[in-house]
mmCIF file of C-alpha atoms in Angstrom:
data_model
loop_
_atom_site.group_PDB
_atom_site.id
_atom_site.type_symbol
_atom_site.label_atom_id
_atom_site.label_comp_id
_atom_site.label_asym_id
_atom_site.label_seq_id
_atom_site.Cartn_x
_atom_site.Cartn_y
_atom_site.Cartn_z
ATOM 1 C CA MET W 1 8.919 16.010 6.164
ATOM 2 C CA LYS W 2 5.274 16.121 5.049
ATOM 3 C CA PRO W 3 3.616 14.492 8.069
ATOM 4 C CA LEU W 4 0.017 15.196 7.100
ATOM 5 C CA LEU W 5 0.438 13.580 3.687
ATOM 6 C CA LEU W 6 1.985 10.486 5.230
ATOM 7 C CA LEU W 7 -0.620 10.357 7.976
ATOM 8 C CA LEU W 8 -3.418 10.435 5.427
ATOM 9 C CA LEU W 9 -1.986 7.532 3.444
ATOM 10 C CA LEU W 10 -0.949 5.392 6.389
ATOM 11 C CA GLN W 11 -4.240 5.848 8.201
ATOM 12 C CA LEU W 12 -6.039 4.593 5.131
ATOM 13 C CA LEU W 13 -3.951 1.429 5.191
ATOM 14 C CA PHE W 14 -3.576 0.732 8.888
ATOM 15 C CA PHE W 15 -6.953 1.780 10.241
ATOM 16 C CA SER W 16 -9.334 1.007 7.379
ATOM 17 C CA TYR W 17 -7.948 -2.377 6.388
ATOM 18 C CA ILE W 18 -9.972 -5.448 7.329
ATOM 19 C CA ALA W 19 -8.694 -8.890 6.351
ATOM 20 C CA PRO W 20 -11.329 -11.259 4.925
ATOM 21 C CA GLU W 21 -11.849 -14.736 6.246
ATOM 22 C CA ILE W 22 -10.177 -16.727 3.491
ATOM 23 C CA ALA W 23 -7.886 -19.710 3.246
ATOM 24 C CA TYR W 24 -4.734 -17.612 3.062
ATOM 25 C CA SER W 25 -5.645 -15.075 5.712
ATOM 26 C CA SER W 26 -3.125 -12.410 6.725
ATOM 27 C CA PRO W 27 -4.054 -10.665 9.997
ATOM 28 C CA ALA W 28 -4.973 -7.013 9.547
ATOM 29 C CA CYS W 29 -1.910 -4.743 9.502
ATOM 30 C CA ASN W 30 0.496 -7.637 10.008
ATOM 31 C CA PHE W 31 1.850 -8.325 6.543
ATOM 32 C CA PRO W 32 5.097 -10.314 6.754
ATOM 33 C CA ALA W 33 6.398 -8.935 3.449
ATOM 34 C CA ILE W 34 5.764 -6.339 0.746
ATOM 35 C CA VAL W 35 5.960 -6.930 -3.009
ATOM 36 C CA ASN W 36 6.052 -3.749 -5.088
ATOM 37 C CA PHE W 37 5.507 -3.048 -8.778
ATOM 38 C CA GLY W 38 5.824 0.394 -10.346
ATOM 39 C CA ASP W 39 7.829 3.221 -11.832
ATOM 40 C CA SER W 40 10.142 5.904 -10.424
ATOM 41 C CA ASN W 41 7.637 6.835 -7.722
ATOM 42 C CA SER W 42 8.594 3.593 -5.957
ATOM 43 C CA ASP W 43 11.883 2.496 -7.579
ATOM 44 C CA THR W 44 14.416 1.729 -4.817
ATOM 45 C CA GLY W 45 17.300 0.931 -7.140
ATOM 46 C CA GLY W 46 16.153 -1.105 -10.143
ATOM 47 C CA LEU W 47 16.946 1.255 -12.985
ATOM 48 C CA SER W 48 20.061 2.481 -11.210
ATOM 49 C CA ALA W 49 21.415 -1.067 -10.867
ATOM 50 C CA THR W 50 20.739 -1.784 -14.532
ATOM 51 C CA PHE W 51 21.730 1.363 -16.403
ATOM 52 C CA GLY W 52 23.942 3.287 -13.992
ATOM 53 C CA PRO W 53 23.502 5.027 -10.651
ATOM 54 C CA THR W 54 21.617 8.212 -10.058
ATOM 55 C CA PRO W 55 24.175 11.013 -9.632
ATOM 56 C CA PRO W 56 24.640 13.325 -6.665
ATOM 57 C CA PRO W 57 22.801 15.213 -5.243
ATOM 58 C CA TYR W 58 20.129 12.484 -5.392
ATOM 59 C CA GLY W 59 19.761 10.914 -1.954
ATOM 60 C CA GLU W 60 21.505 13.765 -0.182
ATOM 61 C CA THR W 61 19.089 14.494 2.670
ATOM 62 C CA PHE W 62 18.538 11.003 4.106
ATOM 63 C CA PHE W 63 21.033 8.527 2.654
ATOM 64 C CA HIS W 64 23.703 11.224 2.182
ATOM 65 C CA MET W 65 24.568 9.585 -1.132
ATOM 66 C CA PRO W 66 22.706 8.359 -4.232
ATOM 67 C CA ALA W 67 20.555 5.392 -3.219
ATOM 68 C CA GLY W 68 18.842 4.420 -6.470
ATOM 69 C CA ARG W 69 15.836 6.607 -5.660
ATOM 70 C CA TYR W 70 14.693 9.553 -7.747
ATOM 71 C CA SER W 71 14.417 11.882 -4.779
ATOM 72 C CA ASP W 72 16.618 13.630 -2.259
ATOM 73 C CA GLY W 73 15.642 10.954 0.271
ATOM 74 C CA ARG W 74 13.012 8.283 0.837
ATOM 75 C CA LEU W 75 9.896 7.352 -1.085
ATOM 76 C CA ILE W 76 6.417 6.502 0.172
ATOM 77 C CA ILE W 77 7.202 2.788 -0.254
ATOM 78 C CA ASP W 78 10.096 3.242 2.204
ATOM 79 C CA PHE W 79 7.746 4.616 4.833
ATOM 80 C CA ILE W 80 5.269 1.781 4.308
ATOM 81 C CA ALA W 81 8.053 -0.753 4.840
ATOM 82 C CA LYS W 82 9.221 1.107 7.949
ATOM 83 C CA ARG W 83 5.696 1.178 9.372
ATOM 84 C CA PHE W 84 5.613 -2.630 9.263
ATOM 85 C CA GLY W 85 9.014 -2.815 10.911
ATOM 86 C CA HIS W 86 10.618 -4.142 7.716
ATOM 87 C CA PRO W 87 13.882 -3.030 6.098
ATOM 88 C CA PHE W 88 13.693 -0.977 2.930
ATOM 89 C CA LEU W 89 12.792 -3.135 -0.057
ATOM 90 C CA SER W 90 15.689 -4.467 -2.101
ATOM 91 C CA SER W 91 15.308 -4.135 -5.841
ATOM 92 C CA TYR W 92 14.973 -7.390 -7.762
ATOM 93 C CA LEU W 93 17.509 -6.056 -10.271
ATOM 94 C CA ASP W 94 20.135 -5.161 -7.681
ATOM 95 C CA SER W 95 22.376 -8.196 -7.117
ATOM 96 C CA LEU W 96 24.555 -6.660 -4.396
ATOM 97 C CA GLY W 97 23.672 -6.595 -0.717
ATOM 98 C CA THR W 98 20.081 -7.696 -1.285
ATOM 99 C CA ASN W 99 17.793 -9.095 1.373
ATOM 100 C CA TYR W 100 14.419 -10.417 0.240
ATOM 101 C CA SER W 101 13.276 -11.865 3.552
ATOM 102 C CA HIS W 102 10.569 -9.222 3.943
ATOM 103 C CA GLY W 103 9.787 -8.421 0.337
ATOM 104 C CA VAL W 104 11.053 -7.342 -3.037
ATOM 105 C CA ASN W 105 10.722 -4.372 -5.372
ATOM 106 C CA PHE W 106 10.247 -4.860 -9.121
ATOM 107 C CA ALA W 107 9.676 -1.159 -9.877
ATOM 108 C CA THR W 108 12.006 0.711 -12.200
ATOM 109 C CA ALA W 109 12.014 4.369 -13.120
ATOM 110 C CA ALA W 110 10.412 5.223 -16.490
ATOM 111 C CA SER W 111 8.301 2.056 -16.428
ATOM 112 C CA THR W 112 4.882 1.890 -18.051
ATOM 113 C CA ILE W 113 1.889 -0.414 -17.985
ATOM 114 C CA ILE W 114 1.896 -0.785 -21.773
ATOM 115 C CA ASP W 115 5.040 -1.791 -23.663
ATOM 116 C CA GLN W 116 6.157 1.372 -25.490
ATOM 117 C CA ASN W 117 8.121 -0.642 -28.096
ATOM 118 C CA THR W 118 11.149 1.606 -27.828
ATOM 119 C CA SER W 119 14.482 1.484 -26.056
ATOM 120 C CA LEU W 120 15.331 3.612 -23.043
ATOM 121 C CA SER W 121 17.790 5.689 -25.088
ATOM 122 C CA GLN W 122 15.297 6.237 -27.919
ATOM 123 C CA GLY W 123 12.097 6.969 -26.073
ATOM 124 C CA GLY W 124 13.013 7.423 -22.457
ATOM 125 C CA TYR W 125 10.917 4.481 -21.220
ATOM 126 C CA SER W 126 12.131 1.494 -19.239
ATOM 127 C CA PRO W 127 12.209 -1.966 -20.852
ATOM 128 C CA PHE W 128 10.828 -3.279 -17.553
ATOM 129 C CA PHE W 129 7.179 -2.467 -18.196
ATOM 130 C CA LEU W 130 4.547 -4.055 -15.978
ATOM 131 C CA ALA W 131 4.307 -7.394 -17.810
ATOM 132 C CA VAL W 132 8.080 -7.852 -17.498
ATOM 133 C CA GLN W 133 7.967 -7.023 -13.791
ATOM 134 C CA ILE W 134 5.308 -9.682 -13.285
ATOM 135 C CA LEU W 135 7.328 -12.188 -15.317
ATOM 136 C CA GLN W 136 10.230 -11.486 -12.967
ATOM 137 C CA PHE W 137 7.925 -12.065 -10.014
ATOM 138 C CA SER W 138 6.728 -15.389 -11.413
ATOM 139 C CA GLN W 139 10.364 -16.538 -11.510
ATOM 140 C CA PHE W 140 11.134 -15.013 -8.133
ATOM 141 C CA ILE W 141 8.663 -17.286 -6.316
ATOM 142 C CA PRO W 142 10.231 -20.685 -7.118
ATOM 143 C CA ARG W 143 13.818 -19.439 -7.279
ATOM 144 C CA THR W 144 13.737 -17.980 -3.780
ATOM 145 C CA GLN W 145 12.627 -21.330 -2.431
ATOM 146 C CA LEU W 146 15.462 -23.115 -4.229
ATOM 147 C CA VAL W 147 17.936 -20.688 -2.704
ATOM 148 C CA ALA W 148 16.378 -21.029 0.754
ATOM 149 C CA ASN W 149 16.828 -24.810 0.601
ATOM 150 C CA ARG W 150 20.615 -24.344 0.501
ATOM 151 C CA GLY W 151 20.769 -23.690 4.217
ATOM 152 C CA ARG W 152 20.372 -21.275 7.079
ATOM 153 C CA PHE W 153 22.318 -18.282 5.705
ATOM 154 C CA PHE W 154 20.551 -18.403 2.351
ATOM 155 C CA GLU W 155 17.223 -19.128 3.987
ATOM 156 C CA SER W 156 17.545 -15.999 6.135
ATOM 157 C CA LEU W 157 17.654 -13.800 3.019
ATOM 158 C CA MET W 158 14.631 -15.310 1.278
ATOM 159 C CA PRO W 159 10.872 -14.923 1.914
ATOM 160 C CA LYS W 160 9.068 -17.931 3.333
ATOM 161 C CA LYS W 161 6.832 -19.802 0.923
ATOM 162 C CA GLU W 162 3.644 -18.839 2.751
ATOM 163 C CA TYR W 163 4.513 -15.129 2.506
ATOM 164 C CA PHE W 164 3.417 -14.991 -1.110
ATOM 165 C CA ASN W 165 -0.220 -15.382 -0.053
ATOM 166 C CA GLN W 166 0.146 -13.142 2.991
ATOM 167 C CA SER W 167 2.163 -10.224 1.585
ATOM 168 C CA LEU W 168 0.923 -6.739 0.774
ATOM 169 C CA TYR W 169 1.172 -6.120 -2.980
ATOM 170 C CA THR W 170 1.706 -2.436 -3.733
ATOM 171 C CA ILE W 171 1.336 -1.018 -7.232
ATOM 172 C CA ASP W 172 2.201 2.553 -8.292
ATOM 173 C CA ILE W 173 2.321 2.900 -12.070
ATOM 174 C CA GLY W 174 0.533 4.691 -14.922
ATOM 175 C CA GLN W 175 1.966 8.211 -14.917
ATOM 176 C CA ASN W 176 4.308 7.503 -17.823
ATOM 177 C CA ASP W 177 1.556 5.852 -19.877
ATOM 178 C CA ILE W 178 -0.482 9.049 -19.722
ATOM 179 C CA THR W 179 2.335 11.314 -20.867
ATOM 180 C CA ALA W 180 3.469 8.848 -23.554
ATOM 181 C CA GLY W 181 -0.042 8.502 -24.954
ATOM 182 C CA LEU W 182 -0.840 12.210 -24.958
ATOM 183 C CA ASP W 183 2.542 13.081 -26.472
ATOM 184 C CA ALA W 184 1.721 10.628 -29.273
ATOM 185 C CA GLY W 185 -1.469 12.549 -30.036
ATOM 186 C CA LYS W 186 -3.951 10.120 -28.501
ATOM 187 C CA THR W 187 -7.119 11.323 -26.795
ATOM 188 C CA TYR W 188 -7.808 10.898 -23.093
ATOM 189 C CA ASP W 189 -10.193 8.046 -23.837
ATOM 190 C CA GLU W 190 -7.732 6.200 -26.076
ATOM 191 C CA VAL W 191 -4.935 6.410 -23.539
ATOM 192 C CA ILE W 192 -7.073 5.398 -20.577
ATOM 193 C CA LEU W 193 -8.978 2.556 -22.239
ATOM 194 C CA GLN W 194 -5.851 0.910 -23.633
ATOM 195 C CA THR W 195 -3.823 1.340 -20.464
ATOM 196 C CA LEU W 196 -6.418 0.080 -18.003
ATOM 197 C CA CYS W 197 -7.344 -2.874 -20.190
ATOM 198 C CA VAL W 198 -3.741 -4.054 -19.953
ATOM 199 C CA PHE W 199 -3.568 -3.161 -16.254
ATOM 200 C CA TYR W 200 -6.614 -5.301 -15.484
ATOM 201 C CA GLY W 201 -5.045 -8.354 -17.087
ATOM 202 C CA GLU W 202 -1.681 -7.859 -15.404
ATOM 203 C CA VAL W 203 -3.137 -7.509 -11.908
ATOM 204 C CA LYS W 204 -5.126 -10.681 -12.507
ATOM 205 C CA ARG W 205 -1.827 -12.426 -13.311
ATOM 206 C CA ILE W 206 -0.443 -11.332 -9.933
ATOM 207 C CA TYR W 207 -3.598 -12.657 -8.288
ATOM 208 C CA ASP W 208 -3.236 -15.978 -10.104
ATOM 209 C CA LEU W 209 0.294 -16.224 -8.688
ATOM 210 C CA GLY W 210 -1.130 -16.079 -5.171
ATOM 211 C CA ALA W 211 -1.459 -12.388 -4.316
ATOM 212 C CA ARG W 212 -4.490 -11.489 -2.195
ATOM 213 C CA TYR W 213 -3.850 -8.068 -0.626
ATOM 214 C CA PHE W 214 -3.478 -5.123 -3.008
ATOM 215 C CA TRP W 215 -2.605 -1.479 -2.248
ATOM 216 C CA ILE W 216 -2.981 0.420 -5.549
ATOM 217 C CA HIS W 217 -2.086 4.093 -5.983
ATOM 218 C CA ASN W 218 -3.839 6.252 -8.513
ATOM 219 C CA THR W 219 -1.664 8.706 -10.427
ATOM 220 C CA GLY W 220 -0.651 12.111 -9.116
ATOM 221 C CA PRO W 221 -1.322 15.607 -10.497
ATOM 222 C CA LEU W 222 0.925 15.530 -13.563
ATOM 223 C CA GLY W 223 0.099 19.108 -14.459
ATOM 224 C CA CYS W 224 1.877 20.394 -11.357
ATOM 225 C CA LEU W 225 5.287 19.033 -12.354
ATOM 226 C CA ALA W 226 7.771 21.168 -14.297
ATOM 227 C CA TYR W 227 8.545 18.544 -16.932
ATOM 228 C CA VAL W 228 4.883 18.684 -17.956
ATOM 229 C CA LEU W 229 4.258 22.390 -17.336
ATOM 230 C CA LEU W 230 6.809 23.271 -20.021
ATOM 231 C CA ARG W 231 5.282 20.989 -22.672
ATOM 232 C CA ARG W 232 2.383 23.288 -23.582
ATOM 233 C CA ASN W 233 1.754 26.963 -24.269
ATOM 234 C CA LEU W 234 0.684 28.120 -20.832
ATOM 235 C CA THR W 235 -0.087 31.659 -21.960
ATOM 236 C CA VAL W 236 -3.399 30.522 -23.433
ATOM 237 C CA ALA W 237 -6.388 31.361 -21.242
ATOM 238 C CA GLY W 238 -7.527 28.464 -19.110
ATOM 239 C CA GLU W 239 -4.297 26.458 -19.419
ATOM 240 C CA LEU W 240 -3.459 26.930 -15.726
ATOM 241 C CA ASP W 241 -5.670 26.311 -12.715
ATOM 242 C CA SER W 242 -5.723 28.239 -9.417
ATOM 243 C CA ALA W 243 -2.687 26.307 -8.157
ATOM 244 C CA GLY W 244 -0.705 27.159 -11.295
ATOM 245 C CA CYS W 245 -0.908 23.593 -12.638
ATOM 246 C CA ALA W 246 -1.560 22.580 -16.269
ATOM 247 C CA VAL W 247 -5.273 21.815 -16.646
ATOM 248 C CA PHE W 248 -4.831 19.580 -19.714
ATOM 249 C CA TYR W 249 -2.595 17.063 -17.941
ATOM 250 C CA ASN W 250 -4.396 17.179 -14.609
ATOM 251 C CA LYS W 251 -7.694 16.439 -16.355
ATOM 252 C CA ALA W 252 -6.035 13.434 -17.978
ATOM 253 C CA ALA W 253 -4.848 12.222 -14.567
ATOM 254 C CA GLN W 254 -8.298 12.761 -13.058
ATOM 255 C CA GLN W 255 -9.966 10.830 -15.869
ATOM 256 C CA PHE W 256 -7.445 8.027 -15.516
ATOM 257 C CA ASN W 257 -8.046 7.845 -11.782
ATOM 258 C CA LYS W 258 -11.821 7.781 -12.166
ATOM 259 C CA LYS W 259 -11.617 4.880 -14.604
ATOM 260 C CA LEU W 260 -8.972 3.132 -12.482
ATOM 261 C CA ASN W 261 -11.336 3.197 -9.511
ATOM 262 C CA GLU W 262 -14.133 1.787 -11.679
ATOM 263 C CA THR W 263 -11.764 -0.908 -12.942
ATOM 264 C CA LEU W 264 -10.906 -1.937 -9.396
ATOM 265 C CA VAL W 265 -14.608 -2.194 -8.557
ATOM 266 C CA GLU W 266 -14.974 -4.711 -11.381
ATOM 267 C CA MET W 267 -11.849 -6.553 -10.291
ATOM 268 C CA ARG W 268 -13.265 -7.047 -6.803
ATOM 269 C CA LYS W 269 -16.163 -8.919 -8.410
ATOM 270 C CA GLU W 270 -13.960 -11.123 -10.596
ATOM 271 C CA LEU W 271 -11.303 -11.764 -7.944
ATOM 272 C CA PRO W 272 -13.410 -12.656 -4.889
ATOM 273 C CA LEU W 273 -10.481 -13.566 -2.618
ATOM 274 C CA ALA W 274 -8.709 -10.259 -3.226
ATOM 275 C CA VAL W 275 -8.706 -7.273 -0.883
ATOM 276 C CA ILE W 276 -8.081 -4.226 -3.073
ATOM 277 C CA THR W 277 -7.420 -0.789 -1.566
ATOM 278 C CA TYR W 278 -7.590 2.194 -3.913
ATOM 279 C CA VAL W 279 -5.248 4.954 -2.699
ATOM 280 C CA ASP W 280 -6.112 8.507 -3.736
ATOM 281 C CA ILE W 281 -2.578 9.825 -3.995
ATOM 282 C CA TYR W 282 -3.770 12.539 -6.416
ATOM 283 C CA SER W 283 -5.773 14.424 -3.796
ATOM 284 C CA ALA W 284 -3.017 14.153 -1.196
ATOM 285 C CA LYS W 285 -0.360 15.497 -3.571
ATOM 286 C CA TYR W 286 -2.524 18.155 -5.208
ATOM 287 C CA SER W 287 -3.291 19.682 -1.825
ATOM 288 C CA LEU W 288 0.443 20.400 -1.438
ATOM 289 C CA PHE W 289 0.298 22.635 -4.523
ATOM 290 C CA LEU W 290 -3.070 24.197 -3.799
ATOM 291 C CA GLU W 291 -2.482 24.987 -0.113
ATOM 292 C CA PRO W 292 1.280 24.716 0.544
ATOM 293 C CA SER W 293 1.117 26.720 3.768
ATOM 294 C CA LYS W 294 -1.304 24.198 5.277
ATOM 295 C CA TYR W 295 1.270 21.398 5.125
ATOM 296 C CA VAL W 296 4.371 21.956 7.164
ATOM 297 C CA TYR W 297 7.874 20.702 7.550
ATOM 298 C CA SER W 298 9.683 20.919 10.853
ATOM 299 C CA ASN W 299 13.210 21.488 12.091
ATOM 300 C CA PRO W 300 14.407 21.881 15.693
ATOM 301 C CA THR W 301 13.217 25.473 15.981
ATOM 302 C CA LEU W 302 10.686 26.247 13.237
ATOM 303 C CA ILE W 303 7.388 25.101 11.779
ATOM 304 C CA ILE W 304 6.968 26.710 8.363
ATOM 305 C CA GLY W 305 4.743 26.153 5.330
ATOM 306 C CA PHE W 306 6.215 24.962 2.038
ATOM 307 C CA GLU W 307 7.592 27.572 -0.345
ATOM 308 C CA ASP W 308 6.827 28.063 -4.046
ATOM 309 C CA PRO W 309 5.585 24.474 -4.569
ATOM 310 C CA LEU W 310 5.884 24.466 -8.372
ATOM 311 C CA ARG W 311 9.534 25.498 -8.371
ATOM 312 C CA VAL W 312 12.057 22.666 -8.662
ATOM 313 C CA CYS W 313 14.578 22.217 -5.856
ATOM 314 C CA CYS W 314 17.255 20.405 -7.854
ATOM 315 C CA GLY W 315 17.397 21.882 -11.321
ATOM 316 C CA TYR W 316 19.010 24.436 -13.600
ATOM 317 C CA GLY W 317 18.122 27.609 -15.395
ATOM 318 C CA GLY W 318 16.248 29.610 -12.803
ATOM 319 C CA GLY W 319 13.061 31.146 -14.126
ATOM 320 C CA LYS W 320 9.627 30.277 -12.822
ATOM 321 C CA TYR W 321 10.269 26.538 -12.457
ATOM 322 C CA ASN W 322 14.093 26.218 -12.341
ATOM 323 C CA PHE W 323 13.906 23.367 -14.850
ATOM 324 C CA ASP W 324 15.758 22.653 -18.089
ATOM 325 C CA TYR W 325 15.090 19.529 -20.174
ATOM 326 C CA ASN W 326 18.734 19.389 -21.262
ATOM 327 C CA ILE W 327 20.329 19.916 -17.842
ATOM 328 C CA ARG W 328 18.568 17.915 -15.170
ATOM 329 C CA CYS W 329 19.279 17.426 -11.483
ATOM 330 C CA GLY W 330 22.880 16.249 -11.155
ATOM 331 C CA GLY W 331 23.718 17.411 -14.667
ATOM 332 C CA THR W 332 27.308 18.529 -15.291
ATOM 333 C CA ALA W 333 29.376 20.375 -17.886
ATOM 334 C CA THR W 334 33.088 20.563 -18.618
ATOM 335 C CA VAL W 335 34.492 24.039 -18.001
ATOM 336 C CA ASN W 336 38.213 24.705 -18.603
ATOM 337 C CA GLY W 337 38.902 20.992 -18.434
ATOM 338 C CA SER W 338 37.056 20.458 -15.145
ATOM 339 C CA GLU W 339 33.655 18.923 -14.574
ATOM 340 C CA VAL W 340 31.236 21.388 -12.997
ATOM 341 C CA LEU W 341 27.898 20.536 -11.401
ATOM 342 C CA LEU W 342 25.095 22.567 -12.995
ATOM 343 C CA GLY W 343 21.982 20.778 -11.754
ATOM 344 C CA ARG W 344 22.351 21.730 -8.114
ATOM 345 C CA SER W 345 20.116 21.162 -5.113
ATOM 346 C CA CYS W 346 18.443 24.069 -3.379
ATOM 347 C CA PRO W 347 19.724 24.997 0.122
ATOM 348 C CA GLU W 348 16.736 23.497 1.983
ATOM 349 C CA PRO W 349 14.967 20.657 0.140
ATOM 350 C CA SER W 350 12.625 20.176 3.118
ATOM 351 C CA LYS W 351 10.937 23.467 2.168
ATOM 352 C CA LYS W 352 10.148 22.197 -1.319
ATOM 353 C CA VAL W 353 7.486 19.869 -2.715
ATOM 354 C CA VAL W 354 9.129 19.011 -6.049
ATOM 355 C CA TRP W 355 12.670 17.638 -6.144
ATOM 356 C CA ASP W 356 13.786 17.479 -9.784
ATOM 357 C CA GLY W 357 10.804 18.535 -11.895
ATOM 358 C CA VAL W 358 9.462 15.001 -12.197
ATOM 359 C CA HIS W 359 9.618 13.593 -8.667
ATOM 360 C CA TYR W 360 8.918 14.756 -5.143
ATOM 361 C CA THR W 361 11.184 15.520 -2.214
ATOM 362 C CA ASP W 362 11.496 13.153 0.758
ATOM 363 C CA PRO W 363 7.871 12.756 1.919
#
């Protein structure tokens, strides 16, 4: 567990939030439902339900099986739901065993804000970019009410009509837009301007559909993740910072976050009934790489700082980062007619910050 990271984020929400006096008021810290949009940082099963499940050992430390999450356990969105006393959010794309009475999750792994105009197999990006997620949400509102009108059992699985004005709307997306844009040779300014212009319009669409309470994450320190660290020649002077992270990508994330914050300031002016909370996830995550011994995990007998924060827990190939683009976490090979797991988990994921080179361990 990373209790200090969670405490920082949850305190920001639960002790700094003040509900405005508006027509659709939701008492402070008493949101009846959560509606989430995003990418793999908050995907609770969308991409898995659509294109095939995440393989073992994903989910091993909490669910003890793959649970549609790109982690060994839970995500920050799971802890937010738990803090409100709600069940984990069901993915909109998962048709089995779903319960939407306290919210819904439209996030899918590999999602972007801007349509990348490529298929998942060709470019590695989800077809469920932000505009599609919001289109799904616009259909979700009336369809849930039609289902609820069928009777008590169906009604118990659907959100109440008034929840759509009272819910907390969480958004965690943008990381993949940065890497896609930079990989295509665009400058920081080109990537950020285009992405946030689209983001502004899409959030306004959510607002127009009735959303009033927004909890928006900035993007994390990309340059500290193995899948990015291996993209550039890190032997060049100045490529790595004091934490061992790639300066080029972290600067891009910092620039994006600065402009995102400025964008939200403008949105507060244009959307006067909205309460918009900007969440500095970058600083919280970067501190885990910069000062790993300061943040601790606990077991019944020990309290120990995190180990080698840049090194991947579930990966292949050893080396500095234990990451291979061709053999990811859960990756297998056929040896003498038998399937052998190559992308294995480390013995103690709770000691690690990074799970698979792209995502984090159970927070």
